[in-house]
Every structure is written in C-alpha cells, then in structure tokens.
mmCIF file of C-alpha atoms in Angstrom:
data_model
loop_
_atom_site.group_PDB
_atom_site.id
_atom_site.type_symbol
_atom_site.label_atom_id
_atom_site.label_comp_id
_atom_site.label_asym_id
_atom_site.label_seq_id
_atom_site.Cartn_x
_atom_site.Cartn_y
_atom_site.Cartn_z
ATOM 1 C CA UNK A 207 48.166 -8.833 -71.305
ATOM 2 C CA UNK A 208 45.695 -5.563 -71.521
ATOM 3 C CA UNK A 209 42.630 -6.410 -71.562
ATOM 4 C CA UNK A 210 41.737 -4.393 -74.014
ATOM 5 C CA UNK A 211 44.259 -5.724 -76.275
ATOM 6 C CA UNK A 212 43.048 -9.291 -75.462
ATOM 7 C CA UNK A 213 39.371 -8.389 -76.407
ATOM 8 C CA UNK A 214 40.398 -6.854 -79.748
ATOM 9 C CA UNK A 215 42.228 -9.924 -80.534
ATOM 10 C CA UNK A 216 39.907 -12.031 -79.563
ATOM 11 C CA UNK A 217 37.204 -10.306 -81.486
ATOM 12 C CA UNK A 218 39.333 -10.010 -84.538
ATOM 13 C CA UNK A 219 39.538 -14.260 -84.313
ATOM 14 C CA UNK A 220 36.037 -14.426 -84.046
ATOM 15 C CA UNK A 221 35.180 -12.443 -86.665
ATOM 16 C CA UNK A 222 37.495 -13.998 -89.416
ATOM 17 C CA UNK A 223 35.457 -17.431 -88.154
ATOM 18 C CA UNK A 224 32.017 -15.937 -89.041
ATOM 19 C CA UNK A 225 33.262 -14.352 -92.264
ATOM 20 C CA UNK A 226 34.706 -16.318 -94.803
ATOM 21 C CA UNK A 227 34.511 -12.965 -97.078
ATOM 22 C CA UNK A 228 37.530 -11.535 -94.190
ATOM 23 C CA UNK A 229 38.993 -15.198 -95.012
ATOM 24 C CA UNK A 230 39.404 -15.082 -98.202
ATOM 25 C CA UNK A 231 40.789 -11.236 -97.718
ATOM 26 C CA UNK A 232 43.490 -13.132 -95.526
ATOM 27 C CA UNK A 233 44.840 -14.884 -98.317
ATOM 28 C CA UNK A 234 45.112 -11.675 -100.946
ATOM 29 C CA UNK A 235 47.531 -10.381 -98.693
ATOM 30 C CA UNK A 236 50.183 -8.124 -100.563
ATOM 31 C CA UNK A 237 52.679 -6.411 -97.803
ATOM 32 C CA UNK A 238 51.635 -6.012 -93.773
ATOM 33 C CA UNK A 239 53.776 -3.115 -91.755
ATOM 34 C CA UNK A 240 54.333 -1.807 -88.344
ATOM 35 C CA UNK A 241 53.770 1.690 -88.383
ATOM 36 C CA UNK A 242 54.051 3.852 -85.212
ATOM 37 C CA UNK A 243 54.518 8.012 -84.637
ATOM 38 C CA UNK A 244 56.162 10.655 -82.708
ATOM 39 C CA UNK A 245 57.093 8.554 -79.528
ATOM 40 C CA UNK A 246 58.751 11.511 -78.008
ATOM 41 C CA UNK A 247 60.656 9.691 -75.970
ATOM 42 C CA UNK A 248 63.153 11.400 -72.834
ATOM 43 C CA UNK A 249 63.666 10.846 -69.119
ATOM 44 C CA UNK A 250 61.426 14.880 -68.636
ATOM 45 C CA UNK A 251 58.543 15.441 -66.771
ATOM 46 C CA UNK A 252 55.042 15.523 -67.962
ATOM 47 C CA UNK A 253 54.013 18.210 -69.915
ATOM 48 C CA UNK A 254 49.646 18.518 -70.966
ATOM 49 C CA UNK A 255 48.738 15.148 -72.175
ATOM 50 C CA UNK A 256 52.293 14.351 -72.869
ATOM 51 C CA UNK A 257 53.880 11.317 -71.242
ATOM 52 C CA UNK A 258 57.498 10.959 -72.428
ATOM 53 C CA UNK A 259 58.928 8.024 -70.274
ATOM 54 C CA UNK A 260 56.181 6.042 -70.878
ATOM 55 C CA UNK A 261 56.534 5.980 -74.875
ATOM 56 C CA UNK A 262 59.303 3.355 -74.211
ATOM 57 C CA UNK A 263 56.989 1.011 -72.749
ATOM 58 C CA UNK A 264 54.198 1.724 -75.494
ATOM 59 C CA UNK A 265 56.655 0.493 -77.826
ATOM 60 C CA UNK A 266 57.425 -2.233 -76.505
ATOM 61 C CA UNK A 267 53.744 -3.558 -76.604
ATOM 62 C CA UNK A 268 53.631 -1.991 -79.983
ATOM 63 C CA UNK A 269 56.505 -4.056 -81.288
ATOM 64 C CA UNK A 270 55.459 -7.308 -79.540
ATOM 65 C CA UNK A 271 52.369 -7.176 -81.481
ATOM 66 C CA UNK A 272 54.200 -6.507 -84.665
ATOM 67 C CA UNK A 273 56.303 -9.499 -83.498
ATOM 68 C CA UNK A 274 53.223 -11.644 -83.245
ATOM 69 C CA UNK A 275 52.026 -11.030 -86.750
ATOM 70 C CA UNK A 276 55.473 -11.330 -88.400
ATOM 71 C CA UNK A 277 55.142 -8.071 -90.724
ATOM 72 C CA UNK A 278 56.986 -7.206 -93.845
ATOM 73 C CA UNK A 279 59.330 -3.814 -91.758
ATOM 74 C CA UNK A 280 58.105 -1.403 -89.407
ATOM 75 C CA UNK A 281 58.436 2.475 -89.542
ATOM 76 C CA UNK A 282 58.679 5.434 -87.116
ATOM 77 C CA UNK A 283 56.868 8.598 -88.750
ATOM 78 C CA UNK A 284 59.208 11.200 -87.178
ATOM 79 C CA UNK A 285 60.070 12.824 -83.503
ATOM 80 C CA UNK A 286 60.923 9.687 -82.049
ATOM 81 C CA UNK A 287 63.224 11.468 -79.024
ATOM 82 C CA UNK A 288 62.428 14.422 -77.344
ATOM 83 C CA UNK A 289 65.099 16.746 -75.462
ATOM 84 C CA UNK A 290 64.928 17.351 -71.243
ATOM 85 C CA UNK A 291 63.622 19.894 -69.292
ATOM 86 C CA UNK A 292 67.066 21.672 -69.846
ATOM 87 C CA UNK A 293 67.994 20.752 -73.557
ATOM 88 C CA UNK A 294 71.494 19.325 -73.876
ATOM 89 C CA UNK A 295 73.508 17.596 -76.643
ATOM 90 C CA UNK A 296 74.804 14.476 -74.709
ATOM 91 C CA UNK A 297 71.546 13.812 -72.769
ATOM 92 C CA UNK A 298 69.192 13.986 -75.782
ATOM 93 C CA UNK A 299 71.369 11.640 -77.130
ATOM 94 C CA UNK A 300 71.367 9.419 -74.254
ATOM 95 C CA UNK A 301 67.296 9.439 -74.817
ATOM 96 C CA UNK A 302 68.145 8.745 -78.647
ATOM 97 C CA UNK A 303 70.291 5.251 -77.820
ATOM 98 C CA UNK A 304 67.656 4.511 -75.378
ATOM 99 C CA UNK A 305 64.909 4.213 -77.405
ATOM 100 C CA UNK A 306 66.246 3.595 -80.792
ATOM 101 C CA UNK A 307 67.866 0.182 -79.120
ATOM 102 C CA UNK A 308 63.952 -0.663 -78.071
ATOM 103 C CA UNK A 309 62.952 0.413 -82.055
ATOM 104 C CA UNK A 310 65.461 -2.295 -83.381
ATOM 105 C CA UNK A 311 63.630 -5.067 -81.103
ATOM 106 C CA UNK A 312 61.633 -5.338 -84.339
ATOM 107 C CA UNK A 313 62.570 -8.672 -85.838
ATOM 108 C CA UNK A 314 62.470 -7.496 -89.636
ATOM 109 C CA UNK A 315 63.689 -4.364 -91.449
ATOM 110 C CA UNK A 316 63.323 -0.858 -89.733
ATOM 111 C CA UNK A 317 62.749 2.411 -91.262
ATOM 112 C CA UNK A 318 62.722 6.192 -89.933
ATOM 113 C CA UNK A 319 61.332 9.429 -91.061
ATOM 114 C CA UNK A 320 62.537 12.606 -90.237
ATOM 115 C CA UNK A 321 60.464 14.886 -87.562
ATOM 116 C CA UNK A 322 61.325 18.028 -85.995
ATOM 117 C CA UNK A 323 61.837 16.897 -82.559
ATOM 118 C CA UNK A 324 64.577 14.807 -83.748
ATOM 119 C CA UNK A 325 66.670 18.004 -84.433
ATOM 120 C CA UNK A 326 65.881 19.846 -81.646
ATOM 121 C CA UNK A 327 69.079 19.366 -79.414
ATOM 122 C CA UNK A 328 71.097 17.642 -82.235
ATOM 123 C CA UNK A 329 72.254 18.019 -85.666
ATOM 124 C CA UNK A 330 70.173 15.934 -88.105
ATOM 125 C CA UNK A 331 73.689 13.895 -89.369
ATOM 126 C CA UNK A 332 74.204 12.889 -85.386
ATOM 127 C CA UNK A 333 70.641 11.438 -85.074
ATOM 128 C CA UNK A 334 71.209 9.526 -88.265
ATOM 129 C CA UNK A 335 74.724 8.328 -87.142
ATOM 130 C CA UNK A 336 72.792 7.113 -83.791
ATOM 131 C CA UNK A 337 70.290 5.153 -85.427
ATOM 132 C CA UNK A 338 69.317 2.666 -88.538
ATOM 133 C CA UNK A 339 67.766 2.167 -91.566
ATOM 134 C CA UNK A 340 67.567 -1.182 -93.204
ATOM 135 C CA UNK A 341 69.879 -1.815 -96.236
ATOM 136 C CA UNK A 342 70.409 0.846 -98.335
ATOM 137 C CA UNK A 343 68.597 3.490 -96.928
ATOM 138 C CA UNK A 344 70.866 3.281 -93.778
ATOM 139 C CA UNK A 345 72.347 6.956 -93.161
ATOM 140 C CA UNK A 346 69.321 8.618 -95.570
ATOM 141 C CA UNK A 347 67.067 11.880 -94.730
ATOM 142 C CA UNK A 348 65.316 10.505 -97.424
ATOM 143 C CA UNK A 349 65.221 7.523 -99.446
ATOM 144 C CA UNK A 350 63.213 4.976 -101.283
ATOM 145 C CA UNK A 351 62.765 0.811 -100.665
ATOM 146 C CA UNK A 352 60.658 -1.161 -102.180
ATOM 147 C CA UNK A 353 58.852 -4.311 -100.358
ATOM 148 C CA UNK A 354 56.214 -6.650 -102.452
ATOM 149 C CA UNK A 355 56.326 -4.756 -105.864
ATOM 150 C CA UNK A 356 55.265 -1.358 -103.909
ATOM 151 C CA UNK A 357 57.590 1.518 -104.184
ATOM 152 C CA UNK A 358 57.801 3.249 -100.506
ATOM 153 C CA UNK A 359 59.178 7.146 -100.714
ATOM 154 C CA UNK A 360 60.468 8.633 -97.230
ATOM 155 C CA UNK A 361 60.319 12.279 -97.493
ATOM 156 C CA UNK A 362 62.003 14.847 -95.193
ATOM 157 C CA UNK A 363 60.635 18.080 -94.821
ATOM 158 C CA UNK A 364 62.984 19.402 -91.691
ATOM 159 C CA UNK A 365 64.973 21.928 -93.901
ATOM 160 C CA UNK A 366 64.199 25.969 -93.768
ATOM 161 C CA UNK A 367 63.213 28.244 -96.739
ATOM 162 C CA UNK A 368 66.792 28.766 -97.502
ATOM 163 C CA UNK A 369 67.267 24.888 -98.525
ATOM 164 C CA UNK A 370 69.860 24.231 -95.258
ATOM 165 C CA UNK A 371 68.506 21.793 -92.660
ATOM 166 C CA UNK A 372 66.966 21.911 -89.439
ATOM 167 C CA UNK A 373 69.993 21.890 -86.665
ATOM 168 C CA UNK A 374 70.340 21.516 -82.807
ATOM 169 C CA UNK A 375 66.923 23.892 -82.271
ATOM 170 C CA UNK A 376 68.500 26.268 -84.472
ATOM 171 C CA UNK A 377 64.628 27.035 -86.162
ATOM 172 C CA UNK A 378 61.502 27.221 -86.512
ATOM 173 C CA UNK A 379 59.008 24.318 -86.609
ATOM 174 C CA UNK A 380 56.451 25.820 -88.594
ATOM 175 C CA UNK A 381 58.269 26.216 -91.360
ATOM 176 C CA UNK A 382 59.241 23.589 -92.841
ATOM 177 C CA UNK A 383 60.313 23.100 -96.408
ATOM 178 C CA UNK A 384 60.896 19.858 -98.849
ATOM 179 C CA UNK A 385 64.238 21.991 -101.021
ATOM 180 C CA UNK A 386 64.825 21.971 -105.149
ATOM 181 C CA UNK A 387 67.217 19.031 -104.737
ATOM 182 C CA UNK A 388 65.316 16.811 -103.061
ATOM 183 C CA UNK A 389 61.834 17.861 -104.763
ATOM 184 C CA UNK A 390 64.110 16.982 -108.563
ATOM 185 C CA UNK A 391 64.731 13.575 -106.503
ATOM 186 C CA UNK A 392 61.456 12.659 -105.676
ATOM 187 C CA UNK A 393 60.466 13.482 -109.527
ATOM 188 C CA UNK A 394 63.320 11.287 -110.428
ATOM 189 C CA UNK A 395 61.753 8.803 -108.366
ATOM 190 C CA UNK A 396 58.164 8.711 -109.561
ATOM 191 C CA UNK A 397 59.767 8.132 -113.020
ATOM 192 C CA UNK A 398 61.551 5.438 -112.539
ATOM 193 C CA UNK A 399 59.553 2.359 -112.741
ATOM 194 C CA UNK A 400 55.856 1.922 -113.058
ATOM 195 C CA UNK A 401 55.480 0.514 -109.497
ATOM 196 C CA UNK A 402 52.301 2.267 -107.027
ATOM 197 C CA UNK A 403 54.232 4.192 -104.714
ATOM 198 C CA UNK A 404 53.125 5.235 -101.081
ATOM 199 C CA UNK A 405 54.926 8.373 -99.308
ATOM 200 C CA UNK A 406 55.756 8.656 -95.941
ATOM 201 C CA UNK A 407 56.625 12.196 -94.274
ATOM 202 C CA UNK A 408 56.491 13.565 -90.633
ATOM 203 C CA UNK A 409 54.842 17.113 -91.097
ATOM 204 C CA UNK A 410 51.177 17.345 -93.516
ATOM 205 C CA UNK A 411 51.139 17.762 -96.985
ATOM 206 C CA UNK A 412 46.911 18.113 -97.711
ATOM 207 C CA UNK A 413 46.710 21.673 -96.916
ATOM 208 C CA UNK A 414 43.441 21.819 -98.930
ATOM 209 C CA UNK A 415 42.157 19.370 -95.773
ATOM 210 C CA UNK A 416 41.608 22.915 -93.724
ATOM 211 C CA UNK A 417 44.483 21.514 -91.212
ATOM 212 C CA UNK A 418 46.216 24.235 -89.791
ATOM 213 C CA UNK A 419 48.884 25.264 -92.221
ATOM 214 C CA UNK A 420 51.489 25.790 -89.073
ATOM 215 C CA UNK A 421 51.479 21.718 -89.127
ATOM 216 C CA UNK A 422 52.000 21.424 -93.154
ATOM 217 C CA UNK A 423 54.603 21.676 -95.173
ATOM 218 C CA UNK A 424 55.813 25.215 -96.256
ATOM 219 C CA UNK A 425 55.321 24.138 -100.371
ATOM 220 C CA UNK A 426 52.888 21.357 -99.644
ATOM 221 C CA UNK A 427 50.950 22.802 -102.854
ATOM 222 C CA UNK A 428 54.321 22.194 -105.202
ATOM 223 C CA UNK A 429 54.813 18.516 -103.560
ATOM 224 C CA UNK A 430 51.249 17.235 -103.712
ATOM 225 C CA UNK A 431 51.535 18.354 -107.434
ATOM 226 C CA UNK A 432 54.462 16.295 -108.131
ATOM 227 C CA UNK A 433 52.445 13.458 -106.388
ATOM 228 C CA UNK A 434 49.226 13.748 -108.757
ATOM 229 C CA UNK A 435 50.640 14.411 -112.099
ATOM 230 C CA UNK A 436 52.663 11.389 -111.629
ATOM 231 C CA UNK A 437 49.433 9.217 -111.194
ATOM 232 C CA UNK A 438 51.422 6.526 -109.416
ATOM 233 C CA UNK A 439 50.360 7.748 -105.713
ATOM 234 C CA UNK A 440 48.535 5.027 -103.518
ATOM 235 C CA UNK A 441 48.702 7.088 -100.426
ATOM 236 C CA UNK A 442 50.353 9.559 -98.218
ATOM 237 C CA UNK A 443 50.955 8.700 -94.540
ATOM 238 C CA UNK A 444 51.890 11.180 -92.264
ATOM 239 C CA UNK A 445 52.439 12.107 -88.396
ATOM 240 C CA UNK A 446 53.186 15.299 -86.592
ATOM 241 C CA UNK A 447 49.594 16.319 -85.706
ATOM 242 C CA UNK A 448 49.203 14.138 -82.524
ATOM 243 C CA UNK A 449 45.328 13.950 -82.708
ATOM 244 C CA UNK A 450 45.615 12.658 -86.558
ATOM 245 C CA UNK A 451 43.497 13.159 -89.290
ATOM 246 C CA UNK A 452 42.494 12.079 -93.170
ATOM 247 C CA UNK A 453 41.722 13.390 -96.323
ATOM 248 C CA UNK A 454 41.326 12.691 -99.803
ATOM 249 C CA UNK A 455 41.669 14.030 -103.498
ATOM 250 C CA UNK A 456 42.448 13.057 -106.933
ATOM 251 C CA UNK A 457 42.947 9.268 -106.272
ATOM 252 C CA UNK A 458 45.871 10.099 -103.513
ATOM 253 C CA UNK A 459 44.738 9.043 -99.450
ATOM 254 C CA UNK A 460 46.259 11.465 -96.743
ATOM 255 C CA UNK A 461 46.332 9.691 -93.361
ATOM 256 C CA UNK A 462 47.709 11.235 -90.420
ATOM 257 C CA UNK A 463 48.442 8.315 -87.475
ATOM 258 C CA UNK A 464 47.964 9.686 -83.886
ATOM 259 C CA UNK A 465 50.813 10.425 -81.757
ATOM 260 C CA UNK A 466 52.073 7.456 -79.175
ATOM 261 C CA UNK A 467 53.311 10.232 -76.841
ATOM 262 C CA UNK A 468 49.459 11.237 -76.129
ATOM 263 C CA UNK A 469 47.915 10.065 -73.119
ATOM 264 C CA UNK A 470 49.041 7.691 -69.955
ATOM 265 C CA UNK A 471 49.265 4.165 -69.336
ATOM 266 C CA UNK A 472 47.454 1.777 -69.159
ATOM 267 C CA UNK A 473 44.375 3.440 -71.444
ATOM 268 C CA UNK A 474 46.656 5.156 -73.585
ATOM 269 C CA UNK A 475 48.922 4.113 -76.669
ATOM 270 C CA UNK A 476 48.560 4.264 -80.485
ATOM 271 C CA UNK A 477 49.704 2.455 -83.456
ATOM 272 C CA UNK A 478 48.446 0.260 -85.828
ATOM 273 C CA UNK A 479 48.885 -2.697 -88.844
ATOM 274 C CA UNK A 480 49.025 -1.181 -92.233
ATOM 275 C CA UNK A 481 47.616 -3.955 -94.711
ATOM 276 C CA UNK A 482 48.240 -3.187 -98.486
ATOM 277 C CA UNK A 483 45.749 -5.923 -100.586
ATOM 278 C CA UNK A 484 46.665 -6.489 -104.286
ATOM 279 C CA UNK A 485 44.347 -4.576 -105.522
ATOM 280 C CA UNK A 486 46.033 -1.463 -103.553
ATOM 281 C CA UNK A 487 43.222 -1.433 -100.935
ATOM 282 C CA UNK A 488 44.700 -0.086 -97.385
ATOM 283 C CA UNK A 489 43.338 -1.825 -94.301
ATOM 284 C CA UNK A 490 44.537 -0.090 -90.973
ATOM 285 C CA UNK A 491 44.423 -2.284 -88.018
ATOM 286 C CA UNK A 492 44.352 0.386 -84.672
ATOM 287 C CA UNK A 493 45.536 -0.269 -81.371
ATOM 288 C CA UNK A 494 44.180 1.494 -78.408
ATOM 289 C CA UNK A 495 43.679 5.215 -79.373
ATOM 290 C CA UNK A 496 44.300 4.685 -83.639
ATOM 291 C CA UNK A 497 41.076 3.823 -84.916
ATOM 292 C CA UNK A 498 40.578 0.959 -87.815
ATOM 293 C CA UNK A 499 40.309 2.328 -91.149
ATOM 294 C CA UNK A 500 39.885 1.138 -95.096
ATOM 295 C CA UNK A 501 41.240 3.348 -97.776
ATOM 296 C CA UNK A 502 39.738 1.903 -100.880
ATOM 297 C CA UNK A 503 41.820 2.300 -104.214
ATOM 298 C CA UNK A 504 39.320 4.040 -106.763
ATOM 299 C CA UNK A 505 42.297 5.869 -109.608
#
C-alpha cells in the first residue's frame, strides 16, 4: 500500500474516533461517488508533466479505494484516452478498450462525460459504442440519472459553433459549444421535478472565475443562466483544466477536479470521494494531488 495512502487513512480513522461531531456526520450520509478526470490514457511517450501509461495504474488504485468504501457510481469527467505519437483510428481505439475495461472494475454503476480528447482520433458515436453508461444513459452524449433523490445532469460541450459535433480531430478545442437542442433539453430537464440537481461537464462553465476563456465553454454565459434562473443548482463539477480550480456565485459551486494524467508515480495521482449530506453540503475527500474540500449549501 502507499504510504501516503495508508497515513491518510489512518488519520481519517483517528479523527472520526476523537470527533463524535464527524460521527454523527457519518450517519447523515445522503449519496457517496467516485469521481476521477482526464486519465489520458495511451501506450505514447511522455510529454511535460504528462504520464499517459501510467493513468492505467492510477486507476486502478483509484477504483480500489472506491471499492473499499462501497460508493453509490463512479464518474469519469471527460478525455479518458488519448491518441499515439502518430494518431490512428484502430490504435486509439485499442487505448479506448484498454482502459475503459479497467473503468468498469468499479463494482457499482459507471458514468462518462464527454471531453475533447475522446474525439480526437475517433468519431464521438465510436467512443460511445466502445464504452458504457449504466442503465439508461448507456449510448448518451448527454443524459440525466438520478441516485438518492438528487438529479445528476451530464452535459457535453464537444460540438462546434455550427451545432455538429466534434469528430476524429476534425476541430478546434477551444471552441467548444453546448447547441440549441441540447441547451432546450437541459431546460426541459431543470423543469421536470423539483429534485437539487448537480451538473457534470468536461470543459468550464464560470467564466466570470477569470479562468482562461480558451478552457470554457464557447456560451458558458447562456448555460450558467439556465442553471441560476432555475434555482435548483447544487453544484457544477468540472475537469479539463488539469491544475483545477473553484468558484462560486449565486448559490451554484464550480469545482474543477485535477487531472490524473499530471505527474509520475509513485507521488503522483488525483481523485477523490464526493460526499453529498442531506442538507446538500458537499464534502470532497482528495487523494494524493486533489485536495479535501467542503462546499457548504447557503441558497
């Protein structure tokens, strides 16, 4: 076992002893997930602070934890393949079977989002037809589920200006749009029931968090209006920007998770528990380079 990983847990076990407050926490449990982001994954040589073989192994550990604690589903925030050194169709999808096989070691339900990477060698209906969604959302850009009387909204931005969708490296990342059919969906959505709703999308929506815009969504502004005026958003979790960040306004969280590609072994992994209370409280447990974090809910 790291031994960093065995100190953190061993801390954690302490610290619910001394605390009956963190106790009592413990049993006002609503909904626990796995939540992990742009993995990267490919048999390619390093690149900067990017390790792509190794994202396979900090998955593994990743999911064994998850494992361990017996969470409600686990999600993948986008890019969770990357293409070679010399980008072709049948290898990137060799890296796509590889990894999304390790992804479904998750005993539970399994979600994806969307990220650019995903597209870059392949058409976005061939890396849905190589991988899996639980239940109903199997074979969806973008879909809803709903887990412990929470209503979970999986947005994909990967489309151009135009409305078509990204395709086999056929455009350009930092543009990415959310189109009219799918914005009239996600309004659709927000109606329908009087559940709290959290959103989950691959590139930023909280331009007004001075992130550079290159890494946001091309009509954040129109989405995260949507979001407000329907009053029912918890919080918006995100990936894309590897070194992660967080913002807030009008009652709605925005946090970014940090990318698993970044860094080597053994120092270097990321991904964390998500802990939803029933009072709509969001407890982030981080591993390794994530960092814990409470989101109090104050609407």
């Amino acid at each position: 076992m790291n031994r960093r990983l065995f100190f953190k847990r061993s801390c954690a076990g302490a610290l619910l002893l001394s605390c009956p407050g963190l106790l009592a926490r413990e049993n006002e449990k609503r909904l626990r997930f796995g939540l992990v982001t742009d993995i990267h994954f490919a048999h390619r040589n390093v690149h900067g602070t990017r390790y792509y073989e190794q994202s396979i192994t900090k998955l593994s550990e990743a999911i064994d934890v998850f494992n361990r604690r017996k969470l409600d589903f686990m999600i993948e925030l986008g890019d969770l393949k990357d293409m070679g050194d010399i980008p072709e169709r049948g290898q990137t999808l060799s890296f796509l079977d590889e990894i999304e096989a390790k992804f479904q070691t998750f005993d539970g339900p399994v979600y994806h989002v969307l990220g650019n990477h995903d597209m870059d060698s392949i058409s976005k209906s061939e890396f849905l037809a190589h991988t899996s969604n639980y239940g109903s959302a199997k074979g969806k850009p973008y879909y809803s589920f709903v887990r412990n009387q929470i209503k979970f909204i999986v947005l994909d931005g990967n489309c151009n200006e135009d409305g078509s969708d990204y395709d086999s490296g056929n455009f350009d990342w930092t543009k990415a749009f959310i189109p009219a059919g799918q914005r009239e969906w996600l309004q659709q959505e927000l109606k329908k029931d009087d559940l709290p709703v959290v959103i989950f999308i691959h590139e930023l929506l909280d331009t007004f968090s001075g992130i550079d815009k290159e890494l946001c969504i091309g009509n954040a502004e129109e989405i995260v209006s949507i979001l407000e005026q329907s009053g029912k958003v918890v919080a918006v979790i995100q990936g894309h920007h590897h070194a992660g960040n967080y913002s807030f306004r009008h009652g709605i969280h925005y946090f970014t998770m940090k990318g698993m590609i970044e860094g080597s072994l053994p120092e270097n992994n990321s991904f964390a528990v998500i802990e939803i209370d029933k009072d709509l409280n969001i407890y982030i447990e981080g591993f390794y380079n994530c960092k814990n974090k409470e989101m109090k809910h104050n609407r």
